[in-house]
Amino acid sequence: MGVEYRCFLIPRPNTFRPHPDAAFALVTALRDDGWLLGPEHPALALLPFKQSRLYPSARKHGYFALTVGRRDSFAAPLPEMFDEYADRDLMMVWPVESLATSGLRYPLDPLPFDDPADAADCYYEVQFHFGRDFIYHTSEGIDPFKPSPLCSRGHTVECEPESDNDPFYSARLAARCPQCGAAFDPTQLVATGRDGRTGAAMRVRGGATYRFAVVVDCGKFFGRRQLRFHPRLKSLVERTLGVETYEYAEFC
């Protein structure tokens, strides 16, 4: 089995979800600066897209998508994808099976290897997570909010996704209370957790709760160094979307 590592870049306020044109602008900026492959990139034809049954859908556009209630991956041109799922759950995944073959910048810092030749074995995914409501991620590293979140009128907002086929494997917090319609904002709530490397206790304002996040999933290839989002990448995301962000990292 083995331990896997993921790093989340979450906007603050946690209510933020980019409009389709802003999401498209972010993908364009990340492609132009060498963080993502686009459909015209020559390296796209060199990657096998065989490490997962979901990957073949990425051959044409460089990414595949997943949504609640659907087991298979799919893809479409970005403007069409962002418009169709403008207020729905959506995970978009750019898989990189070989950093060296892709020619991309590595999204975390520092590199998880010393020998540049090891870049050929370095694999990861860059994911965009979009939630219709708040994706309420909890794990061994991050606890649920205590007490359970309520809207401003005292109603519970915790709910489950519409289907067991959920690419996020997470509960939800309603963006608007299902009983009274009041808007809900978890930005000031504090979740407790534990540092995955040291076991030290930590407090995370906003928790790992979001309507949008950029996630780097390293799988089992993450080395022994303390990784964080590359400052250049983090800055580009913040400038393009016009928001501040914070990081949450976990081992699973």
PDB file of C-alpha atoms in Angstrom:
ATOM      1  CA  MET A   1       0.000   0.000   0.000  1.00  0.00           C
ATOM      2  CA  GLY A   2       2.328   2.758   1.225  1.00  0.00           C
ATOM      3  CA  VAL A   3       1.824   6.347   2.276  1.00  0.00           C
ATOM      4  CA  GLU A   4       0.648   8.979  -0.194  1.00  0.00           C
ATOM      5  CA  TYR A   5       0.946  12.767  -0.045  1.00  0.00           C
ATOM      6  CA  ARG A   6      -1.332  15.596  -1.158  1.00  0.00           C
ATOM      7  CA  CYS A   7      -1.009  19.349  -0.860  1.00  0.00           C
ATOM      8  CA  PHE A   8      -4.045  21.679  -1.039  1.00  0.00           C
ATOM      9  CA  LEU A   9      -3.977  25.354  -2.035  1.00  0.00           C
ATOM     10  CA  ILE A  10      -7.232  26.839  -0.720  1.00  0.00           C
ATOM     11  CA  PRO A  11      -8.552  30.372  -1.346  1.00  0.00           C
ATOM     12  CA  ARG A  12      -9.491  32.634   1.516  1.00  0.00           C
ATOM     13  CA  PRO A  13     -12.336  33.388   1.955  1.00  0.00           C
ATOM     14  CA  ASN A  14     -13.288  29.731   1.705  1.00  0.00           C
ATOM     15  CA  THR A  15     -16.494  30.743  -0.089  1.00  0.00           C
ATOM     16  CA  PHE A  16     -14.518  31.582  -3.234  1.00  0.00           C
ATOM     17  CA  ARG A  17     -15.239  29.650  -6.413  1.00  0.00           C
ATOM     18  CA  PRO A  18     -14.001  31.180  -9.697  1.00  0.00           C
ATOM     19  CA  HIS A  19     -16.429  31.988 -12.481  1.00  0.00           C
ATOM     20  CA  PRO A  20     -15.881  30.005 -15.696  1.00  0.00           C
ATOM     21  CA  ASP A  21     -13.924  32.797 -17.367  1.00  0.00           C
ATOM     22  CA  ALA A  22     -11.614  33.139 -14.343  1.00  0.00           C
ATOM     23  CA  ALA A  23     -11.068  29.371 -14.202  1.00  0.00           C
ATOM     24  CA  PHE A  24     -10.211  29.374 -17.905  1.00  0.00           C
ATOM     25  CA  ALA A  25      -7.807  32.289 -17.358  1.00  0.00           C
ATOM     26  CA  LEU A  26      -6.085  30.322 -14.589  1.00  0.00           C
ATOM     27  CA  VAL A  27      -5.583  27.256 -16.788  1.00  0.00           C
ATOM     28  CA  THR A  28      -4.226  29.495 -19.564  1.00  0.00           C
ATOM     29  CA  ALA A  29      -1.805  31.207 -17.168  1.00  0.00           C
ATOM     30  CA  LEU A  30      -0.572  27.879 -15.792  1.00  0.00           C
ATOM     31  CA  ARG A  31      -0.062  26.496 -19.280  1.00  0.00           C
ATOM     32  CA  ASP A  32       1.800  29.603 -20.444  1.00  0.00           C
ATOM     33  CA  ASP A  33       4.128  29.483 -17.428  1.00  0.00           C
ATOM     34  CA  GLY A  34       4.945  25.792 -17.795  1.00  0.00           C
ATOM     35  CA  TRP A  35       2.897  24.169 -15.026  1.00  0.00           C
ATOM     36  CA  LEU A  36       0.254  22.378 -17.152  1.00  0.00           C
ATOM     37  CA  LEU A  37       0.168  20.718 -20.549  1.00  0.00           C
ATOM     38  CA  GLY A  38      -2.240  21.998 -23.180  1.00  0.00           C
ATOM     39  CA  PRO A  39      -3.615  20.167 -26.220  1.00  0.00           C
ATOM     40  CA  GLU A  40      -0.985  21.706 -28.519  1.00  0.00           C
ATOM     41  CA  HIS A  41       2.014  20.844 -26.321  1.00  0.00           C
ATOM     42  CA  PRO A  42       4.375  18.356 -28.049  1.00  0.00           C
ATOM     43  CA  ALA A  43       4.996  16.455 -24.786  1.00  0.00           C
ATOM     44  CA  LEU A  44       1.348  15.411 -24.692  1.00  0.00           C
ATOM     45  CA  ALA A  45       2.001  12.777 -27.358  1.00  0.00           C
ATOM     46  CA  LEU A  46       4.958  11.362 -25.392  1.00  0.00           C
ATOM     47  CA  LEU A  47       3.125  10.524 -22.159  1.00  0.00           C
ATOM     48  CA  PRO A  48       1.525   7.052 -22.090  1.00  0.00           C
ATOM     49  CA  PHE A  49      -1.544   7.878 -19.918  1.00  0.00           C
ATOM     50  CA  LYS A  50      -1.596   4.270 -18.703  1.00  0.00           C
ATOM     51  CA  GLN A  51      -0.996   4.476 -14.941  1.00  0.00           C
ATOM     52  CA  SER A  52      -4.728   4.661 -14.202  1.00  0.00           C
ATOM     53  CA  ARG A  53      -7.884   3.523 -15.983  1.00  0.00           C
ATOM     54  CA  LEU A  54      -8.960   7.197 -15.793  1.00  0.00           C
ATOM     55  CA  TYR A  55      -5.945   8.576 -17.661  1.00  0.00           C
ATOM     56  CA  PRO A  56      -6.740   7.754 -21.327  1.00  0.00           C
ATOM     57  CA  SER A  57      -9.373  10.528 -21.374  1.00  0.00           C
ATOM     58  CA  ALA A  58      -6.517  13.038 -20.955  1.00  0.00           C
ATOM     59  CA  ARG A  59      -4.723  12.129 -24.198  1.00  0.00           C
ATOM     60  CA  LYS A  60      -6.449  14.766 -26.323  1.00  0.00           C
ATOM     61  CA  HIS A  61      -6.711  17.771 -23.989  1.00  0.00           C
ATOM     62  CA  GLY A  62      -4.060  17.036 -21.327  1.00  0.00           C
ATOM     63  CA  TYR A  63      -6.663  16.607 -18.578  1.00  0.00           C
ATOM     64  CA  PHE A  64      -9.664  14.506 -17.639  1.00  0.00           C
ATOM     65  CA  ALA A  65     -12.661  15.298 -15.466  1.00  0.00           C
ATOM     66  CA  LEU A  66     -14.728  13.512 -12.823  1.00  0.00           C
ATOM     67  CA  THR A  67     -18.046  14.421 -11.262  1.00  0.00           C
ATOM     68  CA  VAL A  68     -20.456  13.110  -8.654  1.00  0.00           C
ATOM     69  CA  GLY A  69     -22.589  10.193  -9.814  1.00  0.00           C
ATOM     70  CA  ARG A  70     -20.293   9.196 -12.669  1.00  0.00           C
ATOM     71  CA  ARG A  71     -17.601   6.507 -12.359  1.00  0.00           C
ATOM     72  CA  ASP A  72     -15.773   7.085 -15.632  1.00  0.00           C
ATOM     73  CA  SER A  73     -13.561   9.992 -16.602  1.00  0.00           C
ATOM     74  CA  PHE A  74     -14.426  12.327 -19.462  1.00  0.00           C
ATOM     75  CA  ALA A  75     -13.090  15.407 -21.221  1.00  0.00           C
ATOM     76  CA  ALA A  76     -14.247  18.283 -23.402  1.00  0.00           C
ATOM     77  CA  PRO A  77     -12.829  21.651 -24.494  1.00  0.00           C
ATOM     78  CA  LEU A  78     -12.281  23.868 -21.463  1.00  0.00           C
ATOM     79  CA  PRO A  79     -14.817  26.639 -22.181  1.00  0.00           C
ATOM     80  CA  GLU A  80     -17.521  24.013 -22.713  1.00  0.00           C
ATOM     81  CA  MET A  81     -16.514  22.150 -19.559  1.00  0.00           C
ATOM     82  CA  PHE A  82     -16.453  25.232 -17.332  1.00  0.00           C
ATOM     83  CA  ASP A  83     -19.797  26.493 -18.642  1.00  0.00           C
ATOM     84  CA  GLU A  84     -21.586  23.160 -18.261  1.00  0.00           C
ATOM     85  CA  TYR A  85     -20.323  22.649 -14.707  1.00  0.00           C
ATOM     86  CA  ALA A  86     -20.426  26.277 -13.594  1.00  0.00           C
ATOM     87  CA  ASP A  87     -22.375  25.440 -10.431  1.00  0.00           C
ATOM     88  CA  ARG A  88     -21.814  21.703 -10.098  1.00  0.00           C
ATOM     89  CA  ASP A  89     -19.248  19.419  -8.493  1.00  0.00           C
ATOM     90  CA  LEU A  90     -16.260  18.908 -10.773  1.00  0.00           C
ATOM     91  CA  MET A  91     -12.737  17.574 -10.418  1.00  0.00           C
ATOM     92  CA  MET A  92     -10.312  18.312 -13.248  1.00  0.00           C
ATOM     93  CA  VAL A  93      -7.046  16.348 -13.293  1.00  0.00           C
ATOM     94  CA  TRP A  94      -3.836  16.947 -15.238  1.00  0.00           C
ATOM     95  CA  PRO A  95      -1.808  13.716 -14.831  1.00  0.00           C
ATOM     96  CA  VAL A  96       1.968  13.780 -15.269  1.00  0.00           C
ATOM     97  CA  GLU A  97       3.503  10.307 -15.463  1.00  0.00           C
ATOM     98  CA  SER A  98       7.065  11.553 -16.021  1.00  0.00           C
ATOM     99  CA  LEU A  99       8.247  15.032 -15.058  1.00  0.00           C
ATOM    100  CA  ALA A 100      11.250  14.735 -17.375  1.00  0.00           C
ATOM    101  CA  THR A 101       9.137  13.731 -20.373  1.00  0.00           C
ATOM    102  CA  SER A 102       6.579  16.465 -19.730  1.00  0.00           C
ATOM    103  CA  GLY A 103       9.165  19.251 -19.552  1.00  0.00           C
ATOM    104  CA  LEU A 104       6.966  21.006 -16.973  1.00  0.00           C
ATOM    105  CA  ARG A 105       7.933  22.894 -13.839  1.00  0.00           C
ATOM    106  CA  TYR A 106       7.484  20.798 -10.689  1.00  0.00           C
ATOM    107  CA  PRO A 107       4.556  22.320  -8.725  1.00  0.00           C
ATOM    108  CA  LEU A 108       5.997  21.804  -5.238  1.00  0.00           C
ATOM    109  CA  ASP A 109       9.200  23.028  -3.638  1.00  0.00           C
ATOM    110  CA  PRO A 110      11.834  21.664  -3.150  1.00  0.00           C
ATOM    111  CA  LEU A 111      12.186  18.912  -5.745  1.00  0.00           C
ATOM    112  CA  PRO A 112      11.669  15.496  -4.133  1.00  0.00           C
ATOM    113  CA  PHE A 113      14.889  14.108  -5.648  1.00  0.00           C
ATOM    114  CA  ASP A 114      18.585  15.007  -5.956  1.00  0.00           C
ATOM    115  CA  ASP A 115      19.555  13.390  -9.243  1.00  0.00           C
ATOM    116  CA  PRO A 116      17.937  15.071 -12.273  1.00  0.00           C
ATOM    117  CA  ALA A 117      17.682  11.624 -13.860  1.00  0.00           C
ATOM    118  CA  ASP A 118      15.101  10.749 -11.207  1.00  0.00           C
ATOM    119  CA  ALA A 119      12.769  13.262 -12.821  1.00  0.00           C
ATOM    120  CA  ALA A 120      11.892  10.541 -15.315  1.00  0.00           C
ATOM    121  CA  ASP A 121      10.258   8.596 -12.476  1.00  0.00           C
ATOM    122  CA  CYS A 122       8.615  11.612 -10.822  1.00  0.00           C
ATOM    123  CA  TYR A 123       4.853  11.483 -11.241  1.00  0.00           C
ATOM    124  CA  TYR A 124       1.959  13.516  -9.826  1.00  0.00           C
ATOM    125  CA  GLU A 125      -1.410  15.049 -10.616  1.00  0.00           C
ATOM    126  CA  VAL A 126      -2.467  18.690 -10.597  1.00  0.00           C
ATOM    127  CA  GLN A 127      -6.156  18.837  -9.725  1.00  0.00           C
ATOM    128  CA  PHE A 128      -8.772  21.575  -9.704  1.00  0.00           C
ATOM    129  CA  HIS A 129     -11.601  20.891  -7.245  1.00  0.00           C
ATOM    130  CA  PHE A 130     -14.904  22.730  -7.746  1.00  0.00           C
ATOM    131  CA  GLY A 131     -17.748  22.256  -5.264  1.00  0.00           C
ATOM    132  CA  ARG A 132     -21.419  23.090  -5.732  1.00  0.00           C
ATOM    133  CA  ASP A 133     -21.415  23.362  -1.934  1.00  0.00           C
ATOM    134  CA  PHE A 134     -18.400  23.263   0.355  1.00  0.00           C
ATOM    135  CA  ILE A 135     -16.251  20.184   0.023  1.00  0.00           C
ATOM    136  CA  TYR A 136     -15.805  19.250   3.695  1.00  0.00           C
ATOM    137  CA  HIS A 137     -12.548  17.292   3.676  1.00  0.00           C
ATOM    138  CA  THR A 138     -11.558  15.539   6.900  1.00  0.00           C
ATOM    139  CA  SER A 139      -9.001  12.803   7.488  1.00  0.00           C
ATOM    140  CA  GLU A 140      -6.549  11.428  10.037  1.00  0.00           C
ATOM    141  CA  GLY A 141      -4.697  14.718   9.652  1.00  0.00           C
ATOM    142  CA  ILE A 142      -7.604  17.179   9.885  1.00  0.00           C
ATOM    143  CA  ASP A 143     -10.582  16.858  12.242  1.00  0.00           C
ATOM    144  CA  PRO A 144     -14.174  17.932  11.635  1.00  0.00           C
ATOM    145  CA  PHE A 145     -15.165  21.317  13.006  1.00  0.00           C
ATOM    146  CA  LYS A 146     -16.383  21.163  16.601  1.00  0.00           C
ATOM    147  CA  PRO A 147     -19.173  21.815  17.272  1.00  0.00           C
ATOM    148  CA  SER A 148     -20.815  20.760  14.025  1.00  0.00           C
ATOM    149  CA  PRO A 149     -21.308  23.858  11.810  1.00  0.00           C
ATOM    150  CA  LEU A 150     -24.635  25.685  11.874  1.00  0.00           C
ATOM    151  CA  CYS A 151     -26.036  28.485   9.745  1.00  0.00           C
ATOM    152  CA  SER A 152     -26.695  31.909  11.257  1.00  0.00           C
ATOM    153  CA  ARG A 153     -30.179  30.752  12.322  1.00  0.00           C
ATOM    154  CA  GLY A 154     -28.965  27.599  14.054  1.00  0.00           C
ATOM    155  CA  HIS A 155     -29.701  24.941  11.422  1.00  0.00           C
ATOM    156  CA  THR A 156     -27.224  22.216  10.560  1.00  0.00           C
ATOM    157  CA  VAL A 157     -25.494  22.610   7.200  1.00  0.00           C
ATOM    158  CA  GLU A 158     -23.614  19.296   7.043  1.00  0.00           C
ATOM    159  CA  CYS A 159     -24.833  17.035   4.248  1.00  0.00           C
ATOM    160  CA  GLU A 160     -23.692  14.207   1.996  1.00  0.00           C
ATOM    161  CA  PRO A 161     -22.932  14.277  -1.751  1.00  0.00           C
ATOM    162  CA  GLU A 162     -25.712  13.305  -4.113  1.00  0.00           C
ATOM    163  CA  SER A 163     -24.126   9.942  -4.947  1.00  0.00           C
ATOM    164  CA  ASP A 164     -21.694   7.426  -3.478  1.00  0.00           C
ATOM    165  CA  ASN A 165     -19.678   7.924  -6.668  1.00  0.00           C
ATOM    166  CA  ASP A 166     -17.914  11.004  -5.327  1.00  0.00           C
ATOM    167  CA  PRO A 167     -14.417  11.849  -6.630  1.00  0.00           C
ATOM    168  CA  PHE A 168     -13.722  13.920  -3.496  1.00  0.00           C
ATOM    169  CA  TYR A 169     -14.651  11.195  -0.953  1.00  0.00           C
ATOM    170  CA  SER A 170     -15.829  13.963   1.374  1.00  0.00           C
ATOM    171  CA  ALA A 171     -18.938  15.191   3.138  1.00  0.00           C
ATOM    172  CA  ARG A 172     -20.373  18.590   2.207  1.00  0.00           C
ATOM    173  CA  LEU A 173     -21.383  21.776   4.002  1.00  0.00           C
ATOM    174  CA  ALA A 174     -24.268  23.544   2.273  1.00  0.00           C
ATOM    175  CA  ALA A 175     -23.353  26.913   0.783  1.00  0.00           C
ATOM    176  CA  ARG A 176     -26.925  27.936   1.627  1.00  0.00           C
ATOM    177  CA  CYS A 177     -28.845  26.414   4.486  1.00  0.00           C
ATOM    178  CA  PRO A 178     -31.296  23.839   3.093  1.00  0.00           C
ATOM    179  CA  GLN A 179     -33.868  24.849   5.720  1.00  0.00           C
ATOM    180  CA  CYS A 180     -33.823  28.658   5.683  1.00  0.00           C
ATOM    181  CA  GLY A 181     -31.637  29.641   2.719  1.00  0.00           C
ATOM    182  CA  ALA A 182     -29.123  31.619   4.799  1.00  0.00           C
ATOM    183  CA  ALA A 183     -25.629  31.817   3.290  1.00  0.00           C
ATOM    184  CA  PHE A 184     -22.972  29.843   5.159  1.00  0.00           C
ATOM    185  CA  ASP A 185     -19.272  30.771   5.415  1.00  0.00           C
ATOM    186  CA  PRO A 186     -16.732  28.502   7.186  1.00  0.00           C
ATOM    187  CA  THR A 187     -13.792  30.893   6.770  1.00  0.00           C
ATOM    188  CA  GLN A 188     -13.527  31.796  10.466  1.00  0.00           C
ATOM    189  CA  LEU A 189     -14.086  28.274  11.800  1.00  0.00           C
ATOM    190  CA  VAL A 190     -11.015  26.479  13.149  1.00  0.00           C
ATOM    191  CA  ALA A 191     -10.254  22.798  12.652  1.00  0.00           C
ATOM    192  CA  THR A 192      -7.674  20.932  14.687  1.00  0.00           C
ATOM    193  CA  GLY A 193      -5.258  18.500  13.116  1.00  0.00           C
ATOM    194  CA  ARG A 194      -1.836  16.903  13.248  1.00  0.00           C
ATOM    195  CA  ASP A 195       1.282  17.506  11.170  1.00  0.00           C
ATOM    196  CA  GLY A 196       1.747  14.379   9.073  1.00  0.00           C
ATOM    197  CA  ARG A 197       5.526  14.345   9.481  1.00  0.00           C
ATOM    198  CA  THR A 198       5.980  15.331  13.107  1.00  0.00           C
ATOM    199  CA  GLY A 199       2.634  14.520  14.698  1.00  0.00           C
ATOM    200  CA  ALA A 200       2.557  18.026  16.193  1.00  0.00           C
ATOM    201  CA  ALA A 201      -0.887  19.473  16.881  1.00  0.00           C
ATOM    202  CA  MET A 202      -2.044  22.298  14.616  1.00  0.00           C
ATOM    203  CA  ARG A 203      -5.033  24.587  14.146  1.00  0.00           C
ATOM    204  CA  VAL A 204      -6.213  25.427  10.648  1.00  0.00           C
ATOM    205  CA  ARG A 205      -8.581  28.364  10.135  1.00  0.00           C
ATOM    206  CA  GLY A 206     -11.101  27.287   7.529  1.00  0.00           C
ATOM    207  CA  GLY A 207      -9.928  23.679   7.802  1.00  0.00           C
ATOM    208  CA  ALA A 208      -9.671  21.787   4.530  1.00  0.00           C
ATOM    209  CA  THR A 209     -13.100  23.101   3.536  1.00  0.00           C
ATOM    210  CA  TYR A 210     -13.562  24.881   0.223  1.00  0.00           C
ATOM    211  CA  ARG A 211     -15.598  25.443  -2.910  1.00  0.00           C
ATOM    212  CA  PHE A 212     -12.412  25.602  -4.976  1.00  0.00           C
ATOM    213  CA  ALA A 213      -8.885  24.324  -4.447  1.00  0.00           C
ATOM    214  CA  VAL A 214      -5.776  23.522  -6.453  1.00  0.00           C
ATOM    215  CA  VAL A 215      -4.443  20.170  -5.284  1.00  0.00           C
ATOM    216  CA  VAL A 216      -1.159  18.447  -6.066  1.00  0.00           C
ATOM    217  CA  ASP A 217      -1.433  14.702  -5.512  1.00  0.00           C
ATOM    218  CA  CYS A 218       2.052  13.176  -5.365  1.00  0.00           C
ATOM    219  CA  GLY A 219       0.942   9.609  -4.807  1.00  0.00           C
ATOM    220  CA  LYS A 220       3.896   7.765  -3.267  1.00  0.00           C
ATOM    221  CA  PHE A 221       6.578   9.905  -4.951  1.00  0.00           C
ATOM    222  CA  PHE A 222       7.289  12.701  -2.472  1.00  0.00           C
ATOM    223  CA  GLY A 223      10.643  11.957  -0.834  1.00  0.00           C
ATOM    224  CA  ARG A 224      11.676  13.006   2.665  1.00  0.00           C
ATOM    225  CA  ARG A 225      11.699  16.772   2.307  1.00  0.00           C
ATOM    226  CA  GLN A 226       9.055  19.151   3.608  1.00  0.00           C
ATOM    227  CA  LEU A 227       7.191  20.090   0.444  1.00  0.00           C
ATOM    228  CA  ARG A 228       5.058  23.171  -0.166  1.00  0.00           C
ATOM    229  CA  PHE A 229       3.512  24.814  -3.193  1.00  0.00           C
ATOM    230  CA  HIS A 230       6.191  26.409  -5.325  1.00  0.00           C
ATOM    231  CA  PRO A 231       6.118  30.154  -4.487  1.00  0.00           C
ATOM    232  CA  ARG A 232       5.997  31.060  -8.169  1.00  0.00           C
ATOM    233  CA  LEU A 233       2.978  28.829  -8.718  1.00  0.00           C
ATOM    234  CA  LYS A 234       1.220  30.026  -5.576  1.00  0.00           C
ATOM    235  CA  SER A 235       1.768  33.658  -6.569  1.00  0.00           C
ATOM    236  CA  LEU A 236       0.486  33.034 -10.096  1.00  0.00           C
ATOM    237  CA  VAL A 237      -2.715  31.441  -8.787  1.00  0.00           C
ATOM    238  CA  GLU A 238      -3.313  34.336  -6.391  1.00  0.00           C
ATOM    239  CA  ARG A 239      -2.644  37.037  -9.006  1.00  0.00           C
ATOM    240  CA  THR A 240      -4.792  35.399 -11.666  1.00  0.00           C
ATOM    241  CA  LEU A 241      -7.774  34.788  -9.373  1.00  0.00           C
ATOM    242  CA  GLY A 242      -7.339  37.904  -7.213  1.00  0.00           C
ATOM    243  CA  VAL A 243      -7.501  36.011  -3.903  1.00  0.00           C
ATOM    244  CA  GLU A 244      -5.222  35.038  -1.034  1.00  0.00           C
ATOM    245  CA  THR A 245      -4.571  31.350  -0.433  1.00  0.00           C
ATOM    246  CA  TYR A 246      -3.331  29.058   2.308  1.00  0.00           C
ATOM    247  CA  GLU A 247      -1.875  25.562   2.214  1.00  0.00           C
ATOM    248  CA  TYR A 248      -2.858  22.328   3.879  1.00  0.00           C
ATOM    249  CA  ALA A 249      -0.778  19.178   3.370  1.00  0.00           C
ATOM    250  CA  GLU A 250      -1.585  15.614   4.371  1.00  0.00           C
ATOM    251  CA  PHE A 251      -0.318  12.064   4.293  1.00  0.00           C
ATOM    252  CA  CYS A 252      -2.837   9.319   3.693  1.00  0.00           C
TER     253      CYS A 252
END
